[in-house]
Amino acid sequence: MSMRQPSNMNERNTNEIADLLLENEKKVDMYKKSINDSFIVLANMKHKHTEETAELYRGNQLLRKTIEENTELFEQEKKEYDQEVAYRDSILKSMRNILEDNKRILINSENLVKQHRDQLEFGTGEI
């Protein structure tokens, strides 16, 4: 309230209104400052969020690139491995064929030896 004594009711009301307006102006200034501070906090949070989002994006890009590189390396190594396995399989197949041939030769040789032995025992042939 005002410090001076009102001389009539009109003046007292005017002083009270002036005091209320002054008080309201202070509150408005306080609210403006509070709102302004809130905008500053929000702007800082948005900036921080933007930086974090950008950092996450860079991290995701790096991770994606690493995954792609590792996938390419894996595919290349798998291709080389598959080629090596195919080569070894072909060698094993050839060795099996050779073993089968050798087995047939051995059986034939044993049969020939047996025939010659029989011929010697019965005197029907020459060695």
PDB file of C-alpha atoms in Angstrom:
ATOM      1  CA  MET A   1       0.000   0.000   0.000  1.00  0.00           C
ATOM      2  CA  SER A   2       1.007   3.570  -0.514  1.00  0.00           C
ATOM      3  CA  MET A   3       2.810   5.488   2.221  1.00  0.00           C
ATOM      4  CA  ARG A   4       0.764   8.667   2.054  1.00  0.00           C
ATOM      5  CA  GLN A   5      -2.684   9.093   3.573  1.00  0.00           C
ATOM      6  CA  PRO A   6      -5.527   9.288   1.096  1.00  0.00           C
ATOM      7  CA  SER A   7      -7.785  12.320   1.441  1.00  0.00           C
ATOM      8  CA  ASN A   8     -10.771  10.643   0.019  1.00  0.00           C
ATOM      9  CA  MET A   9     -12.050   7.274  -1.115  1.00  0.00           C
ATOM     10  CA  ASN A  10     -11.239   7.881  -4.763  1.00  0.00           C
ATOM     11  CA  GLU A  11      -7.642   8.666  -4.036  1.00  0.00           C
ATOM     12  CA  ARG A  12      -7.348   5.594  -1.761  1.00  0.00           C
ATOM     13  CA  ASN A  13      -8.760   3.340  -4.513  1.00  0.00           C
ATOM     14  CA  THR A  14      -6.426   4.896  -7.052  1.00  0.00           C
ATOM     15  CA  ASN A  15      -3.453   4.268  -4.738  1.00  0.00           C
ATOM     16  CA  GLU A  16      -4.542   0.668  -4.126  1.00  0.00           C
ATOM     17  CA  ILE A  17      -4.929   0.092  -7.867  1.00  0.00           C
ATOM     18  CA  ALA A  18      -1.508   1.645  -8.471  1.00  0.00           C
ATOM     19  CA  ASP A  19       0.001  -0.608  -5.788  1.00  0.00           C
ATOM     20  CA  LEU A  20      -1.711  -3.671  -7.297  1.00  0.00           C
ATOM     21  CA  LEU A  21      -0.515  -2.703 -10.785  1.00  0.00           C
ATOM     22  CA  LEU A  22       3.031  -2.302  -9.475  1.00  0.00           C
ATOM     23  CA  GLU A  23       2.788  -5.660  -7.719  1.00  0.00           C
ATOM     24  CA  ASN A  24       1.396  -7.250 -10.896  1.00  0.00           C
ATOM     25  CA  GLU A  25       4.214  -5.724 -12.973  1.00  0.00           C
ATOM     26  CA  LYS A  26       6.741  -7.283 -10.588  1.00  0.00           C
ATOM     27  CA  LYS A  27       4.992 -10.649 -10.899  1.00  0.00           C
ATOM     28  CA  VAL A  28       4.868 -10.307 -14.710  1.00  0.00           C
ATOM     29  CA  ASP A  29       8.600  -9.485 -14.739  1.00  0.00           C
ATOM     30  CA  MET A  30       9.255 -12.469 -12.482  1.00  0.00           C
ATOM     31  CA  TYR A  31       7.176 -14.763 -14.749  1.00  0.00           C
ATOM     32  CA  LYS A  32       8.908 -13.369 -17.858  1.00  0.00           C
ATOM     33  CA  LYS A  33      12.291 -14.108 -16.282  1.00  0.00           C
ATOM     34  CA  SER A  34      11.107 -17.590 -15.298  1.00  0.00           C
ATOM     35  CA  ILE A  35       9.812 -18.258 -18.811  1.00  0.00           C
ATOM     36  CA  ASN A  36      13.022 -16.879 -20.294  1.00  0.00           C
ATOM     37  CA  ASP A  37      15.091 -19.121 -17.991  1.00  0.00           C
ATOM     38  CA  SER A  38      12.932 -22.077 -19.020  1.00  0.00           C
ATOM     39  CA  PHE A  39      13.567 -21.323 -22.698  1.00  0.00           C
ATOM     40  CA  ILE A  40      17.297 -21.163 -22.007  1.00  0.00           C
ATOM     41  CA  VAL A  41      17.159 -24.519 -20.214  1.00  0.00           C
ATOM     42  CA  LEU A  42      15.109 -26.007 -23.081  1.00  0.00           C
ATOM     43  CA  ALA A  43      17.522 -24.608 -25.659  1.00  0.00           C
ATOM     44  CA  ASN A  44      20.465 -26.097 -23.773  1.00  0.00           C
ATOM     45  CA  MET A  45      18.674 -29.443 -23.509  1.00  0.00           C
ATOM     46  CA  LYS A  46      17.828 -29.337 -27.219  1.00  0.00           C
ATOM     47  CA  HIS A  47      21.449 -28.530 -28.066  1.00  0.00           C
ATOM     48  CA  LYS A  48      22.677 -31.373 -25.841  1.00  0.00           C
ATOM     49  CA  HIS A  49      20.077 -33.728 -27.327  1.00  0.00           C
ATOM     50  CA  THR A  50      21.119 -32.684 -30.842  1.00  0.00           C
ATOM     51  CA  GLU A  51      24.775 -33.362 -30.017  1.00  0.00           C
ATOM     52  CA  GLU A  52      23.916 -36.739 -28.484  1.00  0.00           C
ATOM     53  CA  THR A  53      21.774 -37.630 -31.489  1.00  0.00           C
ATOM     54  CA  ALA A  54      24.584 -36.654 -33.849  1.00  0.00           C
ATOM     55  CA  GLU A  55      27.034 -38.735 -31.801  1.00  0.00           C
ATOM     56  CA  LEU A  56      24.665 -41.718 -31.903  1.00  0.00           C
ATOM     57  CA  TYR A  57      24.263 -41.266 -35.654  1.00  0.00           C
ATOM     58  CA  ARG A  58      28.049 -41.200 -36.139  1.00  0.00           C
ATOM     59  CA  GLY A  59      28.349 -44.287 -33.943  1.00  0.00           C
ATOM     60  CA  ASN A  60      25.651 -46.079 -35.943  1.00  0.00           C
ATOM     61  CA  GLN A  61      27.365 -45.144 -39.215  1.00  0.00           C
ATOM     62  CA  LEU A  62      30.684 -46.472 -37.917  1.00  0.00           C
ATOM     63  CA  LEU A  63      28.996 -49.647 -36.695  1.00  0.00           C
ATOM     64  CA  ARG A  64      27.223 -50.106 -40.046  1.00  0.00           C
ATOM     65  CA  LYS A  65      30.515 -49.621 -41.912  1.00  0.00           C
ATOM     66  CA  THR A  66      32.276 -52.102 -39.618  1.00  0.00           C
ATOM     67  CA  ILE A  67      29.496 -54.662 -40.106  1.00  0.00           C
ATOM     68  CA  GLU A  68      29.667 -54.227 -43.889  1.00  0.00           C
ATOM     69  CA  GLU A  69      33.459 -54.605 -43.878  1.00  0.00           C
ATOM     70  CA  ASN A  70      33.274 -57.667 -41.622  1.00  0.00           C
ATOM     71  CA  THR A  71      30.558 -59.167 -43.822  1.00  0.00           C
ATOM     72  CA  GLU A  72      32.711 -58.645 -46.916  1.00  0.00           C
ATOM     73  CA  LEU A  73      35.716 -60.191 -45.151  1.00  0.00           C
ATOM     74  CA  PHE A  74      33.619 -63.113 -43.960  1.00  0.00           C
ATOM     75  CA  GLU A  75      32.217 -63.710 -47.452  1.00  0.00           C
ATOM     76  CA  GLN A  76      35.722 -63.583 -48.956  1.00  0.00           C
ATOM     77  CA  GLU A  77      37.091 -65.964 -46.313  1.00  0.00           C
ATOM     78  CA  LYS A  78      34.109 -68.292 -46.787  1.00  0.00           C
ATOM     79  CA  LYS A  79      34.671 -68.281 -50.551  1.00  0.00           C
ATOM     80  CA  GLU A  80      38.354 -69.119 -50.044  1.00  0.00           C
ATOM     81  CA  TYR A  81      37.443 -71.797 -47.497  1.00  0.00           C
ATOM     82  CA  ASP A  82      34.851 -73.313 -49.843  1.00  0.00           C
ATOM     83  CA  GLN A  83      37.427 -73.359 -52.644  1.00  0.00           C
ATOM     84  CA  GLU A  84      39.948 -75.047 -50.339  1.00  0.00           C
ATOM     85  CA  VAL A  85      37.350 -77.625 -49.258  1.00  0.00           C
ATOM     86  CA  ALA A  86      36.405 -78.297 -52.890  1.00  0.00           C
ATOM     87  CA  TYR A  87      40.095 -78.705 -53.794  1.00  0.00           C
ATOM     88  CA  ARG A  88      40.665 -81.099 -50.890  1.00  0.00           C
ATOM     89  CA  ASP A  89      37.499 -83.006 -51.759  1.00  0.00           C
ATOM     90  CA  SER A  90      38.713 -83.444 -55.339  1.00  0.00           C
ATOM     91  CA  ILE A  91      42.089 -84.705 -54.033  1.00  0.00           C
ATOM     92  CA  LEU A  92      40.317 -87.129 -51.691  1.00  0.00           C
ATOM     93  CA  LYS A  93      38.120 -88.358 -54.555  1.00  0.00           C
ATOM     94  CA  SER A  94      41.192 -88.900 -56.734  1.00  0.00           C
ATOM     95  CA  MET A  95      42.916 -90.741 -53.890  1.00  0.00           C
ATOM     96  CA  ARG A  96      39.850 -92.952 -53.398  1.00  0.00           C
ATOM     97  CA  ASN A  97      39.829 -93.734 -57.119  1.00  0.00           C
ATOM     98  CA  ILE A  98      43.546 -94.547 -56.988  1.00  0.00           C
ATOM     99  CA  LEU A  99      42.974 -96.765 -53.940  1.00  0.00           C
ATOM    100  CA  GLU A 100      40.113 -98.549 -55.718  1.00  0.00           C
ATOM    101  CA  ASP A 101      42.340 -99.030 -58.782  1.00  0.00           C
ATOM    102  CA  ASN A 102      45.165-100.315 -56.577  1.00  0.00           C
ATOM    103  CA  LYS A 103      42.733-102.646 -54.829  1.00  0.00           C
ATOM    104  CA  ARG A 104      41.605-104.067 -58.192  1.00  0.00           C
ATOM    105  CA  ILE A 105      45.246-104.400 -59.280  1.00  0.00           C
ATOM    106  CA  LEU A 106      46.092-106.156 -56.013  1.00  0.00           C
ATOM    107  CA  ILE A 107      43.164-108.551 -56.397  1.00  0.00           C
ATOM    108  CA  ASN A 108      44.157-109.245 -60.012  1.00  0.00           C
ATOM    109  CA  SER A 109      47.764-109.741 -58.937  1.00  0.00           C
ATOM    110  CA  GLU A 110      46.712-112.124 -56.179  1.00  0.00           C
ATOM    111  CA  ASN A 111      44.581-114.028 -58.679  1.00  0.00           C
ATOM    112  CA  LEU A 112      47.525-114.235 -61.091  1.00  0.00           C
ATOM    113  CA  VAL A 113      49.822-115.415 -58.307  1.00  0.00           C
ATOM    114  CA  LYS A 114      47.243-118.035 -57.321  1.00  0.00           C
ATOM    115  CA  GLN A 115      46.901-119.164 -60.952  1.00  0.00           C
ATOM    116  CA  HIS A 116      50.659-119.475 -61.305  1.00  0.00           C
ATOM    117  CA  ARG A 117      50.885-121.346 -57.999  1.00  0.00           C
ATOM    118  CA  ASP A 118      48.130-123.698 -59.126  1.00  0.00           C
ATOM    119  CA  GLN A 119      49.902-124.220 -62.444  1.00  0.00           C
ATOM    120  CA  LEU A 120      53.151-124.993 -60.633  1.00  0.00           C
ATOM    121  CA  GLU A 121      51.468-127.382 -58.228  1.00  0.00           C
ATOM    122  CA  PHE A 122      49.685-129.245 -60.997  1.00  0.00           C
ATOM    123  CA  GLY A 123      52.499-128.883 -63.514  1.00  0.00           C
ATOM    124  CA  THR A 124      50.276-127.317 -66.122  1.00  0.00           C
ATOM    125  CA  GLY A 125      52.217-124.201 -66.876  1.00  0.00           C
ATOM    126  CA  GLU A 126      55.381-122.250 -66.717  1.00  0.00           C
ATOM    127  CA  ILE A 127      56.327-119.433 -64.464  1.00  0.00           C
TER     128      ILE A 127
END
